[in-house]
PDB file of C-alpha atoms and ligand atoms in Angstrom:
ATOM      1  CA  MET A   1       4.852  -8.114  10.723  1.00  0.00           C
ATOM      2  CA  LYS A   2       1.356  -9.518  11.230  1.00  0.00           C
ATOM      3  CA  THR A   3       1.419 -13.131  12.422  1.00  0.00           C
ATOM      4  CA  GLY A   4      -2.245 -14.032  12.004  1.00  0.00           C
ATOM      5  CA  ILE A   5      -4.596 -14.728   9.113  1.00  0.00           C
ATOM      6  CA  ALA A   6      -8.310 -13.900   9.350  1.00  0.00           C
ATOM      7  CA  LEU A   7     -10.497 -15.598   6.763  1.00  0.00           C
ATOM      8  CA  ILE A   8     -13.591 -13.633   5.874  1.00  0.00           C
ATOM      9  CA  GLY A   9     -16.197 -14.194   3.194  1.00  0.00           C
ATOM     10  CA  PHE A  10     -19.753 -15.268   2.614  1.00  0.00           C
ATOM     11  CA  MET A  11     -21.283 -18.394   4.177  1.00  0.00           C
ATOM     12  CA  GLY A  12     -20.267 -21.531   2.317  1.00  0.00           C
ATOM     13  CA  THR A  13     -17.012 -20.217   0.889  1.00  0.00           C
ATOM     14  CA  GLY A  14     -15.011 -22.779   2.899  1.00  0.00           C
ATOM     15  CA  LYS A  15     -13.546 -20.560   5.642  1.00  0.00           C
ATOM     16  CA  THR A  16     -13.542 -23.294   8.294  1.00  0.00           C
ATOM     17  CA  ALA A  17     -12.138 -26.155   6.202  1.00  0.00           C
ATOM     18  CA  ILE A  18      -9.532 -23.938   4.563  1.00  0.00           C
ATOM     19  CA  GLY A  19      -8.650 -22.232   7.856  1.00  0.00           C
ATOM     20  CA  ARG A  20      -7.983 -25.567   9.531  1.00  0.00           C
ATOM     21  CA  LEU A  21      -5.720 -26.672   6.667  1.00  0.00           C
ATOM     22  CA  LEU A  22      -3.884 -23.346   6.631  1.00  0.00           C
ATOM     23  CA  ALA A  23      -3.254 -23.464  10.383  1.00  0.00           C
ATOM     24  CA  GLU A  24      -1.937 -27.041  10.093  1.00  0.00           C
ATOM     25  CA  LYS A  25       0.363 -26.229   7.178  1.00  0.00           C
ATOM     26  CA  LEU A  26       1.702 -23.049   8.779  1.00  0.00           C
ATOM     27  CA  GLY A  27       1.958 -24.386  12.358  1.00  0.00           C
ATOM     28  CA  LYS A  28      -0.436 -21.761  13.710  1.00  0.00           C
ATOM     29  CA  SER A  29      -3.359 -22.138  16.109  1.00  0.00           C
ATOM     30  CA  PHE A  30      -6.849 -22.304  14.683  1.00  0.00           C
ATOM     31  CA  ILE A  31      -9.987 -20.567  15.936  1.00  0.00           C
ATOM     32  CA  GLU A  32     -13.448 -20.855  14.460  1.00  0.00           C
ATOM     33  CA  MET A  33     -15.358 -17.824  15.609  1.00  0.00           C
ATOM     34  CA  ASP A  34     -18.823 -19.426  15.489  1.00  0.00           C
ATOM     35  CA  ALA A  35     -17.564 -22.368  17.570  1.00  0.00           C
ATOM     36  CA  GLU A  36     -16.172 -19.942  20.178  1.00  0.00           C
ATOM     37  CA  ILE A  37     -19.529 -18.151  20.323  1.00  0.00           C
ATOM     38  CA  GLU A  38     -21.358 -21.476  20.706  1.00  0.00           C
ATOM     39  CA  LYS A  39     -19.009 -22.453  23.562  1.00  0.00           C
ATOM     40  CA  LYS A  40     -19.658 -19.174  25.383  1.00  0.00           C
ATOM     41  CA  ALA A  41     -23.418 -19.271  24.827  1.00  0.00           C
ATOM     42  CA  CYS A  42     -23.665 -23.050  25.447  1.00  0.00           C
ATOM     43  CA  LYS A  43     -25.952 -23.362  22.430  1.00  0.00           C
ATOM     44  CA  PRO A  44     -25.746 -23.523  18.632  1.00  0.00           C
ATOM     45  CA  VAL A  45     -25.692 -20.354  16.501  1.00  0.00           C
ATOM     46  CA  ALA A  46     -29.200 -21.118  15.196  1.00  0.00           C
ATOM     47  CA  ALA A  47     -30.543 -21.230  18.789  1.00  0.00           C
ATOM     48  CA  ILE A  48     -28.841 -17.906  19.641  1.00  0.00           C
ATOM     49  CA  PHE A  49     -30.526 -16.268  16.632  1.00  0.00           C
ATOM     50  CA  ARG A  50     -33.885 -17.848  17.510  1.00  0.00           C
ATOM     51  CA  GLU A  51     -33.914 -17.300  21.280  1.00  0.00           C
ATOM     52  CA  ASP A  52     -31.776 -14.185  21.806  1.00  0.00           C
ATOM     53  CA  GLY A  53     -31.894 -12.481  18.395  1.00  0.00           C
ATOM     54  CA  GLU A  54     -29.302 -11.516  15.805  1.00  0.00           C
ATOM     55  CA  ALA A  55     -28.234  -8.386  17.741  1.00  0.00           C
ATOM     56  CA  CYS A  56     -27.173 -10.545  20.676  1.00  0.00           C
ATOM     57  CA  PHE A  57     -25.193 -12.818  18.327  1.00  0.00           C
ATOM     58  CA  ARG A  58     -23.445  -9.766  16.813  1.00  0.00           C
ATOM     59  CA  LYS A  59     -22.474  -8.530  20.301  1.00  0.00           C
ATOM     60  CA  MET A  60     -20.917 -11.906  21.088  1.00  0.00           C
ATOM     61  CA  GLU A  61     -19.127 -11.879  17.725  1.00  0.00           C
ATOM     62  CA  ALA A  62     -17.699  -8.420  18.512  1.00  0.00           C
ATOM     63  CA  GLN A  63     -16.559  -9.573  21.961  1.00  0.00           C
ATOM     64  CA  ILE A  64     -14.710 -12.626  20.564  1.00  0.00           C
ATOM     65  CA  THR A  65     -13.069 -10.327  18.018  1.00  0.00           C
ATOM     66  CA  ILE A  66     -11.799  -8.137  20.855  1.00  0.00           C
ATOM     67  CA  ASP A  67     -10.593 -11.216  22.767  1.00  0.00           C
ATOM     68  CA  ILE A  68      -8.533 -12.594  19.882  1.00  0.00           C
ATOM     69  CA  SER A  69      -7.457  -9.339  18.235  1.00  0.00           C
ATOM     70  CA  THR A  70      -3.949  -9.307  19.704  1.00  0.00           C
ATOM     71  CA  GLN A  71      -3.431 -13.086  19.714  1.00  0.00           C
ATOM     72  CA  LYS A  72      -0.297 -14.025  17.762  1.00  0.00           C
ATOM     73  CA  SER A  73       0.224 -16.710  15.137  1.00  0.00           C
ATOM     74  CA  THR A  74      -3.422 -17.677  14.745  1.00  0.00           C
ATOM     75  CA  VAL A  75      -5.688 -18.488  11.822  1.00  0.00           C
ATOM     76  CA  VAL A  76      -9.268 -17.434  12.483  1.00  0.00           C
ATOM     77  CA  ALA A  77     -12.283 -18.458  10.416  1.00  0.00           C
ATOM     78  CA  CYS A  78     -14.697 -15.563  10.924  1.00  0.00           C
ATOM     79  CA  GLY A  79     -18.465 -15.766  10.565  1.00  0.00           C
ATOM     80  CA  GLY A  80     -19.776 -14.392   7.282  1.00  0.00           C
ATOM     81  CA  GLY A  81     -21.227 -11.313   8.990  1.00  0.00           C
ATOM     82  CA  ILE A  82     -18.011 -10.118  10.633  1.00  0.00           C
ATOM     83  CA  VAL A  83     -17.796  -7.289   8.067  1.00  0.00           C
ATOM     84  CA  LEU A  84     -21.150  -5.802   9.134  1.00  0.00           C
ATOM     85  CA  ASP A  85     -19.340  -3.917  11.906  1.00  0.00           C
ATOM     86  CA  LYS A  86     -16.271  -2.053  10.666  1.00  0.00           C
ATOM     87  CA  ALA A  87     -14.864  -2.025  14.204  1.00  0.00           C
ATOM     88  CA  ASN A  88     -14.399  -5.822  13.970  1.00  0.00           C
ATOM     89  CA  ILE A  89     -12.196  -5.450  10.912  1.00  0.00           C
ATOM     90  CA  PHE A  90     -10.283  -2.546  12.412  1.00  0.00           C
ATOM     91  CA  ARG A  91      -9.488  -4.678  15.463  1.00  0.00           C
ATOM     92  CA  LEU A  92      -8.505  -7.761  13.472  1.00  0.00           C
ATOM     93  CA  LYS A  93      -6.171  -5.713  11.272  1.00  0.00           C
ATOM     94  CA  GLN A  94      -3.845  -5.127  14.222  1.00  0.00           C
ATOM     95  CA  GLU A  95      -2.485  -8.677  14.088  1.00  0.00           C
ATOM     96  CA  TYR A  96      -4.175 -10.408  11.135  1.00  0.00           C
ATOM     97  CA  VAL A  97      -3.856 -10.239   7.367  1.00  0.00           C
ATOM     98  CA  ILE A  98      -7.457 -10.285   6.124  1.00  0.00           C
ATOM     99  CA  VAL A  99      -8.033 -12.877   3.409  1.00  0.00           C
ATOM    100  CA  CYS A 100     -11.428 -12.943   1.752  1.00  0.00           C
ATOM    101  CA  LEU A 101     -12.702 -16.155   0.155  1.00  0.00           C
ATOM    102  CA  SER A 102     -15.166 -15.590  -2.645  1.00  0.00           C
ATOM    103  CA  ALA A 103     -17.338 -17.992  -4.617  1.00  0.00           C
ATOM    104  CA  ALA A 104     -20.060 -17.820  -7.248  1.00  0.00           C
ATOM    105  CA  PRO A 105     -23.629 -17.719  -5.817  1.00  0.00           C
ATOM    106  CA  GLY A 106     -24.424 -21.058  -7.477  1.00  0.00           C
ATOM    107  CA  ASP A 107     -21.441 -22.732  -5.781  1.00  0.00           C
ATOM    108  CA  ILE A 108     -22.423 -21.232  -2.427  1.00  0.00           C
ATOM    109  CA  LEU A 109     -25.951 -22.621  -2.864  1.00  0.00           C
ATOM    110  CA  LYS A 110     -24.571 -26.100  -3.648  1.00  0.00           C
ATOM    111  CA  ARG A 111     -22.259 -26.029  -0.627  1.00  0.00           C
ATOM    112  CA  ILE A 112     -24.873 -24.927   1.911  1.00  0.00           C
ATOM    113  CA  SER A 113     -27.809 -26.950   0.565  1.00  0.00           C
ATOM    114  CA  GLY A 114     -27.037 -30.108   2.515  1.00  0.00           C
ATOM    115  CA  GLU A 115     -26.789 -28.288   5.850  1.00  0.00           C
ATOM    116  CA  GLN A 116     -30.350 -27.806   7.040  1.00  0.00           C
ATOM    117  CA  GLY A 117     -30.810 -25.578  10.101  1.00  0.00           C
ATOM    118  CA  LYS A 118     -27.162 -24.582  10.539  1.00  0.00           C
ATOM    119  CA  ARG A 119     -27.287 -21.112   9.004  1.00  0.00           C
ATOM    120  CA  PRO A 120     -30.260 -19.113  10.299  1.00  0.00           C
ATOM    121  CA  LEU A 121     -29.921 -16.347   7.694  1.00  0.00           C
ATOM    122  CA  LEU A 122     -30.380 -18.899   4.912  1.00  0.00           C
ATOM    123  CA  ASP A 123     -33.253 -20.708   6.584  1.00  0.00           C
ATOM    124  CA  VAL A 124     -35.749 -19.566   3.923  1.00  0.00           C
ATOM    125  CA  ALA A 125     -37.585 -21.271   1.069  1.00  0.00           C
ATOM    126  CA  ASP A 126     -35.690 -19.548  -1.755  1.00  0.00           C
ATOM    127  CA  LYS A 127     -32.078 -19.829  -0.606  1.00  0.00           C
ATOM    128  CA  GLY A 128     -30.652 -18.829  -3.991  1.00  0.00           C
ATOM    129  CA  LYS A 129     -32.558 -15.529  -3.917  1.00  0.00           C
ATOM    130  CA  ARG A 130     -31.469 -14.805  -0.318  1.00  0.00           C
ATOM    131  CA  ILE A 131     -27.828 -15.550  -1.205  1.00  0.00           C
ATOM    132  CA  ARG A 132     -27.953 -13.130  -4.146  1.00  0.00           C
ATOM    133  CA  GLU A 133     -29.606 -10.412  -2.009  1.00  0.00           C
ATOM    134  CA  LEU A 134     -27.142 -10.725   0.857  1.00  0.00           C
ATOM    135  CA  LEU A 135     -24.181 -10.843  -1.540  1.00  0.00           C
ATOM    136  CA  LYS A 136     -25.319  -7.595  -3.131  1.00  0.00           C
ATOM    137  CA  THR A 137     -25.049  -5.717   0.166  1.00  0.00           C
ATOM    138  CA  ARG A 138     -22.074  -7.625   1.519  1.00  0.00           C
ATOM    139  CA  ARG A 139     -19.764  -7.765  -1.496  1.00  0.00           C
ATOM    140  CA  PRO A 140     -18.571  -4.145  -1.112  1.00  0.00           C
ATOM    141  CA  LEU A 141     -17.956  -4.752   2.588  1.00  0.00           C
ATOM    142  CA  TYR A 142     -15.818  -7.841   1.895  1.00  0.00           C
ATOM    143  CA  GLU A 143     -13.915  -5.952  -0.795  1.00  0.00           C
ATOM    144  CA  GLN A 144     -13.223  -3.006   1.516  1.00  0.00           C
ATOM    145  CA  ALA A 145     -12.093  -5.214   4.390  1.00  0.00           C
ATOM    146  CA  ALA A 146      -9.843  -7.618   2.466  1.00  0.00           C
ATOM    147  CA  ASP A 147      -6.093  -7.326   2.038  1.00  0.00           C
ATOM    148  CA  ILE A 148      -6.271 -10.247  -0.382  1.00  0.00           C
ATOM    149  CA  THR A 149      -9.227 -11.926  -2.133  1.00  0.00           C
ATOM    150  CA  ILE A 150      -9.118 -15.521  -3.365  1.00  0.00           C
ATOM    151  CA  GLU A 151     -11.688 -16.966  -5.765  1.00  0.00           C
ATOM    152  CA  THR A 152     -12.517 -20.493  -4.576  1.00  0.00           C
ATOM    153  CA  SER A 153     -14.938 -21.701  -7.268  1.00  0.00           C
ATOM    154  CA  GLY A 154     -13.601 -24.873  -8.868  1.00  0.00           C
ATOM    155  CA  ILE A 155     -10.682 -25.256  -6.428  1.00  0.00           C
ATOM    156  CA  ASP A 156     -10.623 -27.779  -3.557  1.00  0.00           C
ATOM    157  CA  PRO A 157      -9.766 -26.656   0.024  1.00  0.00           C
ATOM    158  CA  PRO A 158      -6.112 -27.859  -0.089  1.00  0.00           C
ATOM    159  CA  GLY A 159      -5.687 -25.983  -3.381  1.00  0.00           C
ATOM    160  CA  VAL A 160      -7.119 -22.790  -1.900  1.00  0.00           C
ATOM    161  CA  ALA A 161      -4.953 -23.127   1.230  1.00  0.00           C
ATOM    162  CA  GLN A 162      -1.840 -23.510  -0.939  1.00  0.00           C
ATOM    163  CA  ARG A 163      -2.832 -20.517  -3.053  1.00  0.00           C
ATOM    164  CA  ILE A 164      -3.168 -18.401   0.096  1.00  0.00           C
ATOM    165  CA  ILE A 165       0.256 -19.531   1.316  1.00  0.00           C
ATOM    166  CA  ASP A 166       1.832 -18.679  -2.067  1.00  0.00           C
ATOM    167  CA  ILE A 167       0.214 -15.239  -2.222  1.00  0.00           C
ATOM    168  CA  LEU A 168       1.061 -14.439   1.400  1.00  0.00           C
ATOM    169  CA  SER A 169       4.708 -15.318   0.938  1.00  0.00           C
ATOM    170  CA  LYS A 170       4.880 -12.793  -1.934  1.00  0.00           C
ATOM    171  CA  TYR A 171       2.876 -10.275   0.105  1.00  0.00           C
ATOM    172  CA  GLU A 172       5.234 -10.650   3.080  1.00  0.00           C
ATOM    173  CA  SER A 173       8.361 -10.294   0.977  1.00  0.00           C
ATOM    174  CA  GLN A 174       7.064  -6.868  -0.136  1.00  0.00           C
ATOM    175  CA  ASP A 175       6.474  -5.843   3.502  1.00  0.00           C
TER     176      ASP A 175
HETATM  177  C1  S3P B 201     -23.451 -15.473   9.362  1.00  0.00           C
HETATM  178  C2  S3P B 201     -22.588 -16.479   9.027  1.00  0.00           C
HETATM  179  C3  S3P B 201     -22.434 -17.695   9.840  1.00  0.00           C
HETATM  180  C4  S3P B 201     -22.770 -17.411  11.310  1.00  0.00           C
HETATM  181  C5  S3P B 201     -24.123 -16.795  11.404  1.00  0.00           C
HETATM  182  C6  S3P B 201     -24.242 -15.483  10.642  1.00  0.00           C
HETATM  183  C7  S3P B 201     -23.590 -14.299   8.466  1.00  0.00           C
HETATM  184  O1  S3P B 201     -21.082 -18.161   9.772  1.00  0.00           O
HETATM  185  O2  S3P B 201     -21.811 -16.577  11.893  1.00  0.00           O
HETATM  186  O3  S3P B 201     -25.069 -17.718  10.943  1.00  0.00           O
HETATM  187  O4  S3P B 201     -24.139 -13.269   8.881  1.00  0.00           O
HETATM  188  O5  S3P B 201     -23.117 -14.385   7.302  1.00  0.00           O
HETATM  189  P1  S3P B 201     -20.465 -18.922   8.466  1.00  0.00           P
HETATM  190  O6  S3P B 201     -20.052 -17.856   7.502  1.00  0.00           O
HETATM  191  O7  S3P B 201     -19.315 -19.679   9.020  1.00  0.00           O
HETATM  192  O8  S3P B 201     -21.547 -19.799   7.941  1.00  0.00           O
END
């Protein structure tokens, strides 16, 4: 049986907050992939994108995925772009159930609006338009990668965490 949970989904769907709660409730370790990348690079994600380029960030993301792919009993909050490379998902699937968090574009916009400079891909004038464009190309990738998808709009992080626990306990009993 898989002992880990990997949270995937678009920026602003609550992966980090929900991942932390899930790990606490289930007594598992918690890893935030972006934080691991920042530790390795000794600079924030936005600076990696600016100074080294997105391709360099994606290489680091792939390396962290390899590093954690066989780690047991861990909840990992992945960066929103983890699905861009199918190899990442293939590796995570060894030990992790893949749970996708989804949210309406308007909710995503509300959640990320107060966080200036943190998400380089949304550092544009018309954030709503960029969110809709990226979602169009990413949605099929999230759908393909996910074992389970949870709609988060209108539910607070503890509610989403509990919903994941409930669904996973059913999912595991069918295993
Ligand atoms: C990205 C999402 C970000 C971060 C980077 C790229 C993406 O993580 O990894 O800015 O491509 O969707 P969050 O989803 O945690 O914001």
